[in-house]
Coordinates of C-alpha atoms and ligand atoms in Angstrom, one line a residue:
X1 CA 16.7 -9.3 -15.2
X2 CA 19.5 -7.2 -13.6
X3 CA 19.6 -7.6 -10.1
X4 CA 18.0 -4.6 -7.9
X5 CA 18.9 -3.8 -4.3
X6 CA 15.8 -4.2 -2.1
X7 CA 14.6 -1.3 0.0
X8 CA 12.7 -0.3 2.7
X9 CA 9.3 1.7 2.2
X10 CA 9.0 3.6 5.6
X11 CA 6.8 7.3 5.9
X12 CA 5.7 6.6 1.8
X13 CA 9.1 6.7 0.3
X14 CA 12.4 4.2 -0.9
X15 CA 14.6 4.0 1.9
X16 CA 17.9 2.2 1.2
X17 CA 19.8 0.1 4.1
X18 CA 21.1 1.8 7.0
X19 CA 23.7 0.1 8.8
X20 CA 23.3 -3.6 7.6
X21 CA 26.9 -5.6 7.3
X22 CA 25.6 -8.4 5.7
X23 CA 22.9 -8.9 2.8
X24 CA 21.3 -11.8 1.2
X25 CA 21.3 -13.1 -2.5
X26 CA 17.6 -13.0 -3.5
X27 CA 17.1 -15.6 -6.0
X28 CA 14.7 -17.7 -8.4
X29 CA 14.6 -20.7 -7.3
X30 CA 13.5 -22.2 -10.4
X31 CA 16.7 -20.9 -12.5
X32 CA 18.9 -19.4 -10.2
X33 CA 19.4 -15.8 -11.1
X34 CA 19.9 -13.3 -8.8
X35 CA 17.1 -11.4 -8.3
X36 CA 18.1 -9.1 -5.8
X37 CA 20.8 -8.1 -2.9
X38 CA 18.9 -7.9 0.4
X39 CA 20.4 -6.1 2.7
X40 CA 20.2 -7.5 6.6
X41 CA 19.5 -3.9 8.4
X42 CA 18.4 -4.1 12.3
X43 CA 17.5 -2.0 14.5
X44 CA 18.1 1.6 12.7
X45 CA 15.7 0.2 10.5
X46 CA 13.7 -1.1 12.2
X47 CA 13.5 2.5 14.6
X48 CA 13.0 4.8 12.0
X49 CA 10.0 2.9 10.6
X50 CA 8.0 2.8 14.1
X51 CA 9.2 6.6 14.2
X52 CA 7.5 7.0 10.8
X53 CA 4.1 4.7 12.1
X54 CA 3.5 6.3 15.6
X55 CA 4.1 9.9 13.7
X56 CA 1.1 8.6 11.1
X57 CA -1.4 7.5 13.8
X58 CA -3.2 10.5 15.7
X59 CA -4.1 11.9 12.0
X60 CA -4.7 7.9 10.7
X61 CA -6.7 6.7 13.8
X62 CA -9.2 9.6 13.8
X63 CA -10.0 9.6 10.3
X64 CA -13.3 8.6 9.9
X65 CA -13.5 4.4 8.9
X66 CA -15.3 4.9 5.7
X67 CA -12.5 7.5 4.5
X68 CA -10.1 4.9 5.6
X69 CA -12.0 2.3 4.0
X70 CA -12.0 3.9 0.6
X71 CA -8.4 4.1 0.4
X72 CA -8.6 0.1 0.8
X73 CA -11.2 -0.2 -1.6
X74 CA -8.6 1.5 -4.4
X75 CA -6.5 -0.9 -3.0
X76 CA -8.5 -3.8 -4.2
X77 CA -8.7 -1.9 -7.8
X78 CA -5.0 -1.6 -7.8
X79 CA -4.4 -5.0 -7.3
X80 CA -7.1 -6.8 -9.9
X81 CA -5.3 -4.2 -12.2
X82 CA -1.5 -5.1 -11.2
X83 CA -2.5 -9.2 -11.3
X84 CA -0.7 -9.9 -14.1
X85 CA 2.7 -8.4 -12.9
X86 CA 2.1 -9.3 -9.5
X87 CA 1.8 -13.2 -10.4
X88 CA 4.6 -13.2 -12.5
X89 CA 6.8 -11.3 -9.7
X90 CA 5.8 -14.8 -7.4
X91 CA 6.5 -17.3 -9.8
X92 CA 10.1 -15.4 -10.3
X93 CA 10.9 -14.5 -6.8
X94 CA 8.8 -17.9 -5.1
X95 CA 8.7 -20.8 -7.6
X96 CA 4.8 -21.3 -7.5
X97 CA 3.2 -22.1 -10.6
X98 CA 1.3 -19.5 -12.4
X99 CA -2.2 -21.0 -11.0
X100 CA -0.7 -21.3 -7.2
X101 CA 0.8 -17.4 -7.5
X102 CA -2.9 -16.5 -9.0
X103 CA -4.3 -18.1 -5.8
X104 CA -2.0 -16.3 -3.3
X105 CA -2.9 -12.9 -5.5
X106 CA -6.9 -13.5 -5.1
X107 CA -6.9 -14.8 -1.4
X108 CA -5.1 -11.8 -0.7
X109 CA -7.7 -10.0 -2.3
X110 CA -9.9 -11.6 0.0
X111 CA -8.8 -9.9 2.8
X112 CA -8.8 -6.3 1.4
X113 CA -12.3 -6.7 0.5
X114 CA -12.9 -7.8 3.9
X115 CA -11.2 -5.4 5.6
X116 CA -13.7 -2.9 3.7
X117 CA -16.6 -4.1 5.7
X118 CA -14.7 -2.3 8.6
X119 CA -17.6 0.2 9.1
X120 CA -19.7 -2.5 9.9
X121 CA -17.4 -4.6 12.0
X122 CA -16.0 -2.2 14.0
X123 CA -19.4 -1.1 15.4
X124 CA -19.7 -1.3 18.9
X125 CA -23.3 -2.2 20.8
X126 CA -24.9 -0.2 23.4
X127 CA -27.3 -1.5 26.7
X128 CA -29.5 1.5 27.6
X129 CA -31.2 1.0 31.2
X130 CA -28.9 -1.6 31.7
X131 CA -29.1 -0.6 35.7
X132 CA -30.9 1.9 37.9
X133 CA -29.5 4.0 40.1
X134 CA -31.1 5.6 43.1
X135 CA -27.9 6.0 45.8
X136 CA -26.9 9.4 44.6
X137 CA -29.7 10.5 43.4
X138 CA -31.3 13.8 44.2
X139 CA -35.0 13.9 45.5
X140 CA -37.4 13.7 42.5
X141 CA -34.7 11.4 40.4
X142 CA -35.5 8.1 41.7
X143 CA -34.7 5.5 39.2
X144 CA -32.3 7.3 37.0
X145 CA -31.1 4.6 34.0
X146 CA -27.4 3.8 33.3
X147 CA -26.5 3.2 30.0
X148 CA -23.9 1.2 28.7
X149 CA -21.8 1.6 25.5
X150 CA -19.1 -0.8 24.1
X151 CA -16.9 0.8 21.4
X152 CA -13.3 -0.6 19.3
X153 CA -10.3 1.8 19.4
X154 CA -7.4 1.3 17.5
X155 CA -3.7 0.2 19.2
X156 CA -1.7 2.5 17.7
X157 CA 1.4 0.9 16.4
X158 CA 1.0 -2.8 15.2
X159 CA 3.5 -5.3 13.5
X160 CA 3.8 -7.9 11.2
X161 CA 6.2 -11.0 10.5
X162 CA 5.5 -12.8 7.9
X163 CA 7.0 -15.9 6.1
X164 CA 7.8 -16.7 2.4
X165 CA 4.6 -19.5 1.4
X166 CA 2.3 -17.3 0.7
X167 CA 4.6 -13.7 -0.1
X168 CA 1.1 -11.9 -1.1
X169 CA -1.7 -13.2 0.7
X170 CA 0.0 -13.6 3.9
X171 CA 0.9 -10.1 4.7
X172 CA -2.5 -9.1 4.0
X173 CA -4.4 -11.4 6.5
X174 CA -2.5 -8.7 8.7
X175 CA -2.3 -5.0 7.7
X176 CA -5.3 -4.4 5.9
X177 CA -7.6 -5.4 8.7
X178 CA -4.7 -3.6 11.1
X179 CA -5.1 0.1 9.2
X180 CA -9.0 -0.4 8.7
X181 CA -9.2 -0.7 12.2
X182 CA -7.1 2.9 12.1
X183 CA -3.7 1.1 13.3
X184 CA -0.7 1.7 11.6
X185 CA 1.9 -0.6 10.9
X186 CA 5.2 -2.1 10.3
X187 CA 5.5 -5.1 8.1
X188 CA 9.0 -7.5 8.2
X189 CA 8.5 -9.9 5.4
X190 CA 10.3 -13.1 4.9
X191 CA 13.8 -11.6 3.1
X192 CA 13.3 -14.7 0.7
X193 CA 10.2 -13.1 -0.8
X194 CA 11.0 -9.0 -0.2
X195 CA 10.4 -8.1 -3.5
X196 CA 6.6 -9.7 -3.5
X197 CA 6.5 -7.6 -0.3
X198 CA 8.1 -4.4 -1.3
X199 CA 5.1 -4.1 -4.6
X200 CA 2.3 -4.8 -2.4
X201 CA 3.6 -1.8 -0.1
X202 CA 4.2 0.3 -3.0
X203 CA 0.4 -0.9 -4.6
X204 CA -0.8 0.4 -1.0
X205 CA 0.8 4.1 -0.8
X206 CA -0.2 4.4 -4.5
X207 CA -3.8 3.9 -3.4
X208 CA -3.8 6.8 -0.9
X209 CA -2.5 5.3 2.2
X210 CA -1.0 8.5 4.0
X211 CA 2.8 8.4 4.6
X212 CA 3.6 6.4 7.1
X213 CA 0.6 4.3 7.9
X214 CA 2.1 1.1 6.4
X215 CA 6.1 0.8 6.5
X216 CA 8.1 -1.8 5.5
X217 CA 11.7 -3.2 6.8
X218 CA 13.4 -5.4 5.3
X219 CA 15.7 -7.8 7.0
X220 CA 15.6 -10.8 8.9
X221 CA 15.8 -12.6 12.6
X222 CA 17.9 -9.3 13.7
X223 CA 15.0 -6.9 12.5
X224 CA 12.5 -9.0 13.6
X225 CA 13.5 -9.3 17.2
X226 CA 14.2 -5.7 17.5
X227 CA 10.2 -5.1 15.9
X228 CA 8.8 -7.4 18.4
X229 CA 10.4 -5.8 21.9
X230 CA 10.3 -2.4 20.7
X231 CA 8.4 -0.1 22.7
X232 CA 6.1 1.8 20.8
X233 CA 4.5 -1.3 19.6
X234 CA 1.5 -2.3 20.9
X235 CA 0.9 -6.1 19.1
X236 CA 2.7 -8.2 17.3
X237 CA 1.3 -10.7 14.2
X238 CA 3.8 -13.5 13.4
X239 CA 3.6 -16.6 10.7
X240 CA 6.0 -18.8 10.5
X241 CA 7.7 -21.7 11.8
X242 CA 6.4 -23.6 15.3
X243 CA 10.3 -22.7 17.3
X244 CA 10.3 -19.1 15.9
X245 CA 6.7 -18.7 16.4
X246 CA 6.8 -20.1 20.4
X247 CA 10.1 -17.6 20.4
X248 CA 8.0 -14.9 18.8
X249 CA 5.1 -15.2 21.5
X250 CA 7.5 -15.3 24.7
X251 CA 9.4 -12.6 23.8
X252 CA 6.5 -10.4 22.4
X253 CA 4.3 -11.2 25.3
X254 CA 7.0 -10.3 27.6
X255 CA 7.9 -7.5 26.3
X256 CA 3.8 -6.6 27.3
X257 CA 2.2 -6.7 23.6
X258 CA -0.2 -8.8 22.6
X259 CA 0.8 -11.0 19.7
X260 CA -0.8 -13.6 17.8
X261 CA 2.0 -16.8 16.6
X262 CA 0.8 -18.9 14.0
X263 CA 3.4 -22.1 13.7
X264 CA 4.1 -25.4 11.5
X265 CA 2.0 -28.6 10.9
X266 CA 2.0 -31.9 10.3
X267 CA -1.7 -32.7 8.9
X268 CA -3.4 -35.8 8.7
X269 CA -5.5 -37.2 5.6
X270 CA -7.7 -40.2 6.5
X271 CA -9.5 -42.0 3.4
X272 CA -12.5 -44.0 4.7
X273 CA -13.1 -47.5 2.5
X274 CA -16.2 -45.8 1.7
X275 CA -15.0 -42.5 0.5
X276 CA -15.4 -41.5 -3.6
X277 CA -12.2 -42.8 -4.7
X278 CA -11.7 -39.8 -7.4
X279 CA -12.6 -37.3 -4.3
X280 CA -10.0 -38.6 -2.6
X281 CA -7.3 -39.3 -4.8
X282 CA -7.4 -35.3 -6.3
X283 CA -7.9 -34.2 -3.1
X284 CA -4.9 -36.0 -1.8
X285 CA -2.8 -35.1 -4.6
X286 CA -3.5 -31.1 -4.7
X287 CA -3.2 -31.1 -0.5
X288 CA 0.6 -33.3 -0.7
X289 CA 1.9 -31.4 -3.9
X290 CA 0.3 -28.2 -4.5
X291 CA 2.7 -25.4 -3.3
X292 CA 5.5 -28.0 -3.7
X293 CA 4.1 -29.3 -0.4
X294 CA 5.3 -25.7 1.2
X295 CA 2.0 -25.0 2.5
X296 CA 0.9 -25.1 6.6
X297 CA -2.1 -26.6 5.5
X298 CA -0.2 -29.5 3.2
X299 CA -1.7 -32.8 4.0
X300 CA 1.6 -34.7 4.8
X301 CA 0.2 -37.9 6.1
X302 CA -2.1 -39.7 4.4
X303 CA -4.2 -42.5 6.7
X304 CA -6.1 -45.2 4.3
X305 CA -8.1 -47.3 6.7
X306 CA -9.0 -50.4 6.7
X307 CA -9.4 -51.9 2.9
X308 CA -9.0 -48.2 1.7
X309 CA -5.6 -49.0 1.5
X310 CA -6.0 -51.7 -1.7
X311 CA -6.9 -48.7 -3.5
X312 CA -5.8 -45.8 -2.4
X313 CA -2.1 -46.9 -2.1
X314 CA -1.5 -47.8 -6.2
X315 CA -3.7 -44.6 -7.3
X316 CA -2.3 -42.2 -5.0
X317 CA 0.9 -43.3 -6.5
X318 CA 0.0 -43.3 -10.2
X319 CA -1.5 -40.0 -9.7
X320 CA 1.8 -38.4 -8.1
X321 CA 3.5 -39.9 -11.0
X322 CA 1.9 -37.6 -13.7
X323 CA 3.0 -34.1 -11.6
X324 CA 4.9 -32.5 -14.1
X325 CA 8.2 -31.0 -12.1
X326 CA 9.9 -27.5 -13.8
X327 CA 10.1 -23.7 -14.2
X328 CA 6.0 -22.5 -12.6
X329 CA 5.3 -20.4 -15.8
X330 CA 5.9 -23.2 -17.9
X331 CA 2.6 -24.5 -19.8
X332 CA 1.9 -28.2 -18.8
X333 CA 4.4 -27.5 -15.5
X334 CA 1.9 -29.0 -12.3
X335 CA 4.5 -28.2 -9.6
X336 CA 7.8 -25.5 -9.4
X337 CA 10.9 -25.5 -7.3
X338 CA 11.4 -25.4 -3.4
X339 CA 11.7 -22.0 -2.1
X340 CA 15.8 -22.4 -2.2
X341 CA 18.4 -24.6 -2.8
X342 CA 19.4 -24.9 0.7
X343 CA 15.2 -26.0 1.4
X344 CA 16.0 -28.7 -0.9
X345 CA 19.1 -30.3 0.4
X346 CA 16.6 -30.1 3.6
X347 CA 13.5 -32.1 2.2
X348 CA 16.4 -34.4 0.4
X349 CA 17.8 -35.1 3.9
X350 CA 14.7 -36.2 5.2
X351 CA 14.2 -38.7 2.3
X352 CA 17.7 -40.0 2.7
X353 CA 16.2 -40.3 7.1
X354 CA 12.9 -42.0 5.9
X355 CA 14.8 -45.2 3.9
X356 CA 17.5 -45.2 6.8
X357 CA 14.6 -45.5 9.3
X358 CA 12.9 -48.6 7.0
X359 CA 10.6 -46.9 5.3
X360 CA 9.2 -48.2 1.6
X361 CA 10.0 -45.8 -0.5
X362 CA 7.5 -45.9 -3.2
X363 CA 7.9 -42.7 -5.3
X364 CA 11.4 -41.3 -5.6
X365 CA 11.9 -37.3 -6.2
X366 CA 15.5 -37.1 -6.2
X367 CA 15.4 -38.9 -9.4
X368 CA 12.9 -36.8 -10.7
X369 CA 13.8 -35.1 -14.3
X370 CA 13.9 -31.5 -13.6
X371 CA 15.9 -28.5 -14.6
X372 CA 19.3 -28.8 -14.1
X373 CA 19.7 -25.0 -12.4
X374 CA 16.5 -24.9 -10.4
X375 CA 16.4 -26.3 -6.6
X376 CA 13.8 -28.8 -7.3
X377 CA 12.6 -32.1 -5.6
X378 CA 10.2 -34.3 -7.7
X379 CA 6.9 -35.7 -5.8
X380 CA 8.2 -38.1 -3.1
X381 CA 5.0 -41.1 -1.8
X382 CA 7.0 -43.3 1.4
X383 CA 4.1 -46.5 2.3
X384 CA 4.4 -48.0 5.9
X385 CA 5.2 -45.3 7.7
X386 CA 5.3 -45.6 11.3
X387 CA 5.1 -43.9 14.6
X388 CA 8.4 -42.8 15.4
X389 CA 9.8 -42.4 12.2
X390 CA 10.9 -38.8 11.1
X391 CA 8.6 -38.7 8.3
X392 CA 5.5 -39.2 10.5
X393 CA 6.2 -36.2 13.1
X394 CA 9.0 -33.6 11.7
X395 CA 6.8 -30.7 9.4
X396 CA 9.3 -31.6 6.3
X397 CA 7.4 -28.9 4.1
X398 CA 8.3 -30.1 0.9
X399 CA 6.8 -32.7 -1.7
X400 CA 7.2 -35.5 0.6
X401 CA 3.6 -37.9 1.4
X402 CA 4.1 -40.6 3.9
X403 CA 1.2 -43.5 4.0
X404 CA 0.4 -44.5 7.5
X405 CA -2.3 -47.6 7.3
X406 CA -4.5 -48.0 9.4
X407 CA -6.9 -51.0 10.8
X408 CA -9.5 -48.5 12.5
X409 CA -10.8 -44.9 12.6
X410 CA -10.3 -45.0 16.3
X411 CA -6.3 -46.2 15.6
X412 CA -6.4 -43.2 12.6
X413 CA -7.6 -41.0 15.2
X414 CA -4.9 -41.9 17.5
X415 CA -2.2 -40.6 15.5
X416 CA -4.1 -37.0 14.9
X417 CA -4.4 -37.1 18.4
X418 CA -1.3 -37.7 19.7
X419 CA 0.3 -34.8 17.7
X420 CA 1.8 -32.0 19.0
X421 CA 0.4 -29.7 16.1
X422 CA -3.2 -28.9 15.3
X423 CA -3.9 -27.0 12.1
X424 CA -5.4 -29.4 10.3
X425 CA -7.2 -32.8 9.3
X426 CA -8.8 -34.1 6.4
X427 CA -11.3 -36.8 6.1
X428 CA -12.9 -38.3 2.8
X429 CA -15.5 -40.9 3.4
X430 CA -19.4 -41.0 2.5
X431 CA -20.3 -41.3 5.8
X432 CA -22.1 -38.8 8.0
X433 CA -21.4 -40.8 11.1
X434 CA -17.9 -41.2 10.7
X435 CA -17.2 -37.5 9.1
X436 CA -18.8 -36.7 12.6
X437 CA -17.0 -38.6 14.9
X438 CA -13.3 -37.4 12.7
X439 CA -14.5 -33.6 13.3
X440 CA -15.4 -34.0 17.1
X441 CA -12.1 -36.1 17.9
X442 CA -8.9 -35.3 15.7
X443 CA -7.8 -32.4 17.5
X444 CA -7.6 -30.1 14.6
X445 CA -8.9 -26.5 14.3
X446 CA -9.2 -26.8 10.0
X447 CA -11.2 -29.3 9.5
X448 CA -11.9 -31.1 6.0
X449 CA -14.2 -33.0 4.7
X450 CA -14.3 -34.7 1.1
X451 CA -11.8 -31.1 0.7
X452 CA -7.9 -31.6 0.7
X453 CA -7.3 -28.5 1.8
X454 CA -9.8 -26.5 4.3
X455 CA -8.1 -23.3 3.6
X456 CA -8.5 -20.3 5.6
X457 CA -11.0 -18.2 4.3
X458 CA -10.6 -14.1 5.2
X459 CA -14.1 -14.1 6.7
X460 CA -13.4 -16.7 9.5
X461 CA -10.7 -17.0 11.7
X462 CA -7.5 -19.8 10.6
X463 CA -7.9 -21.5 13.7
X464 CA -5.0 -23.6 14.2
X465 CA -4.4 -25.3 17.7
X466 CA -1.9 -26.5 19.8
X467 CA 2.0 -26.3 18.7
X468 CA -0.1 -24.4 15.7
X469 CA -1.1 -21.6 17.1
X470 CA -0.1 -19.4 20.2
X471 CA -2.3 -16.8 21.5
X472 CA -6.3 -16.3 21.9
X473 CA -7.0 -14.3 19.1
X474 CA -6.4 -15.9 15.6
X475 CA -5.8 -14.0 12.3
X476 CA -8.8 -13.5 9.7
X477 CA -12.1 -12.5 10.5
X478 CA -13.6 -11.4 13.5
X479 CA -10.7 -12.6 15.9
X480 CA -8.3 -10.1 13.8
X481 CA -10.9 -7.1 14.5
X482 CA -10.5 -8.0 18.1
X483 CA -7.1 -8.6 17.7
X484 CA -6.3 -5.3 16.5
X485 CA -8.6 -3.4 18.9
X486 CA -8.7 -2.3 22.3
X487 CA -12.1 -2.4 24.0
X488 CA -13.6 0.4 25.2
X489 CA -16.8 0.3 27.5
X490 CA -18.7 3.4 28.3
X491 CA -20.9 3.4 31.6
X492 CA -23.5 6.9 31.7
X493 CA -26.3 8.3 33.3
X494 CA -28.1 11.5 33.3
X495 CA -30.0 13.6 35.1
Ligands
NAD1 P1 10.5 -19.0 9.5 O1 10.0 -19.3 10.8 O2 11.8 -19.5 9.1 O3 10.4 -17.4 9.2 C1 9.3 -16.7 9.4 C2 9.6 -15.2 9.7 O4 10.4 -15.2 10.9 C3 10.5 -14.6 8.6 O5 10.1 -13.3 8.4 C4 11.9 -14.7 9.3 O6 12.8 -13.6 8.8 C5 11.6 -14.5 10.7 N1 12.6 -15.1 11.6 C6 13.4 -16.1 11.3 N2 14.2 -16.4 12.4 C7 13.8 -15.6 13.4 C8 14.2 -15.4 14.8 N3 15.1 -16.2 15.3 N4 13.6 -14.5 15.5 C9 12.6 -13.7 15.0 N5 12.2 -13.8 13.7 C10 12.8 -14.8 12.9 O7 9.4 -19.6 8.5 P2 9.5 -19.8 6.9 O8 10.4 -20.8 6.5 O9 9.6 -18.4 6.2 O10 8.0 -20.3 6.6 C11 7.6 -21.7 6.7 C12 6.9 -22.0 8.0 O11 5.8 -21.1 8.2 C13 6.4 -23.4 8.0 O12 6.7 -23.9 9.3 C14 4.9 -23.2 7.9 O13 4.1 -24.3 8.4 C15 4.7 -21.9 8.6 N6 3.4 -21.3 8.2 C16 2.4 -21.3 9.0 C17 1.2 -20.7 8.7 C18 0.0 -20.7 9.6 O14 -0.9 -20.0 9.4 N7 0.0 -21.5 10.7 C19 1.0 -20.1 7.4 C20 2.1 -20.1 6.5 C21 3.3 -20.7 6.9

């Protein structure tokens, strides 16, 4: 593949960079080619594509929601007919495997067909009579009824930040619900993934979104901070990492927008003595592994308690053993690369921390087999694991599982507890007592049970909490009609 410069998409066209001095080498992480040159632009950029976004949004906002729906609805056709090249584009530009870049594709999917319910979700709800009024009122008109009207109204100009796990799916727990709601928008992708970004933009115009309603800039921290403080923005949607998110919401919320900051993790998986051992040792495996462990909802820390442990330990072991490490469009390949080479000398640091800090290294990656050009780290299991250590409170997000025993579900509990994040916990047991008292007390706002992964679904909110999440209003679902609306209410009477 010869490499392409990647471009902006702002008011429905191509835009090449404007004054960016430095660019970025786009690769596959799997093989190393260069995929791309992505240029760093800033502010120009970044100003010409809100130019292009608040020009869009007096024609955008009052056209009526079905008409705007319809265009999403193409959407959704465009995409289920572009799945193919779309999931190859991830694997090359991401690493995933082919069945992890069809996942991102189809959640994604999720959320455009969601988005299409807009008519229904952006209705508001009226109170007739809900007061009488007799102060003003003329003789004769004793008693005359106020009504009361709620209605949604779009922001105007909204943004996005997004980060390179999930280059597809992630994006679109954002815009699509934005421009149904008859927001436009301005997207800044994750330059690691821009040309996952730049086709789902393209897809979008294609489908009839006018010129201008969704824009793209490419760049990175420089772009992003001029998006987030620029003044014809009204809100602000960031994923990504817990410092850039808590950055994110300071400087957005400062600046007067509301934003919405979703961060890292560091999620718990407790395995109960009682739970179905094959449950538990799949789920385990696919929540650790899958993604390469680069997922905010990776289980990193796995809790047996009690006996648990006498079984859980040598299967989760042998398990993480037969992950097959390589190139994600391979056939028989279970897990691909890290997103880049300098994310793997990161997760190989932190193995090199947890033996230094005395932990048993179980299951070695570095000395996984793997493709010689590829920035890969083979499945890493570390038993005994304590408080304290590195490996039990940095997010490492790689293909790194520490085992943490545990005596007690009230010590297991502890741990989830005392964590700063909060996006999720996993429990696998038999017991409805225990599955109870885990969902009540962990301090998680995904919870699992007998599931290694609750993942976010685009009809409910991801509710992540603490270090997780900053803001009221999460993405997905209702919270991201909210988010993306002002509320209007409407007091009337007659006479
Ligand atoms: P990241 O924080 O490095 O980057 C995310 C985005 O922020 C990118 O678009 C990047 O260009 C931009 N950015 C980087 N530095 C910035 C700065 N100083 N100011 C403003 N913007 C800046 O995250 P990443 O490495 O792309 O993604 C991995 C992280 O995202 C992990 O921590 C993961 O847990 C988290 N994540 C969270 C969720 C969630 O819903 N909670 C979902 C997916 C990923």
């Amino acid at each position: 593949m010869t490499p392409t410069s990647a471009v902006h998409v702002i008011g429905g066209a191509r835009v090449d960079a404007f004054d960016a001095t430095t660019s970025f080498a786009d690769i596959n992480p799997a093989t190393g080619e260069t995929l791309a040159e992505v240029p760093l632009d800033g502010a120009a950029a970044v100003n010409a594509a809100v130019a292009a976004a608040t020009k869009a949004f007096p024609s955008w906002s009052k056209t009526p929601v079905g008409d705007r729906c319809q265009v999403l609805f193409r959407y959704k056709q465009l995409l289920e007919d572009h799945f193919d090249e779309l999931t190859e584009l991830i694997v090359a530009e991401h690493g995933k495997t082919t069945a992890e870049a069809r996942g991102d594709v189809r959640r994604g999917i999720d959320c455009i067909e969601y988005a299409c319910g807009a008519p229904s979700l952006l209705m508001g709800r009226t109170l007739p009579r809900i007061a009488v009024s007799s102060s003003f009122s003329r003789e004769g008109d004793e008693n005359v009824p106020l009504d009361s009207t709620m209605e949604r109204i779009p922001l105007g100009v909204c943004a996005g930040i997004t980060p390179f796990n999930f280059p597809i799916m992630v994006p679109m727990w954002m815009w699509p619900m934005a421009v149904a709601c008859g927001n436009t928008f301005v997207l800044k992708p994750s330059e690691k993934v821009s040309l996952c970004a730049i086709r789902e933009v393209e897809l979008a115009n294609q489908a009839g979104l006018p010129d201008g309603v969704l824009n793209l800039v490419i760049g990175g921290a420089d772009a992003a901070n001029c998006l987030i403080t620029h003044a014809d923005v009204k809100a602000v949607s960031f994923v990504g990492s817990t410092p850039i998110a808590k950055h994110v919401y300071a400087t957005a919320t400062a600046a007067g927008k509301r934003a919405q900051c979703m961060g890292g993790a560091k999620n718990c998986m407790f395995i109960m003595p009682d739970a179905n051992r094959d449950a538990a040792i799949d789920g385990v495996l696919s929540s650790a592994f899958g993604n390469t462990g680069q997922r905010c909802l990776a289980g990193s820390i796995a809790i047996p308690i009690g006996d648990a442990a006498d079984w859980f330990v040598p299967a989760i072991i042998d398990a993480a053993k037969g992950i097959s490490t390589g190139v994600g469009n391979t056939a028989g390949v279970t897990m691909g690369p890290l997103i880049d080479c300098a994310s793997r000398d990161r997760v190989l640091a932190a193995i090199d921390a947890g033996v230094n800090e005395g932990a048993s290294l179980s299951l070695d990656g570095r000395t996984t087999n793997t493709p010689d050009d590829g920035c890969f780290v083979g499945p890493t299991i570390f038993d005994n694991v304590t408080p304290g250590m590195s490996l039990a409170e940095d997010e490492i997000f790689g293909p790194v599982l520490s085992i943490m025993r545990r005596e007690t579900l009230d010590d297991a509990i502890e741990i989830t507890q005392q964590s700063p994040y909060g996006n999720m916990a996993v429990m696998f047991t038999s017991s409805g007592y225990a599955a109870n008292k885990f969902r009540t007390e962990a301090g998680a706002g995904m919870i699992g049970i007998n599931v290694g992964v609750p993942a976010p679904m685009a009809v409910f909110p991801f509710s992540g909490w603490k270090d997780s999440f900053f803001g009221s209003l999460h993405a997905n679902g209702e919270d991201a009609v909210r988010f993306f609306t002002e509320c209007r209410i409407l007091v009337s009477r007659w006479f």
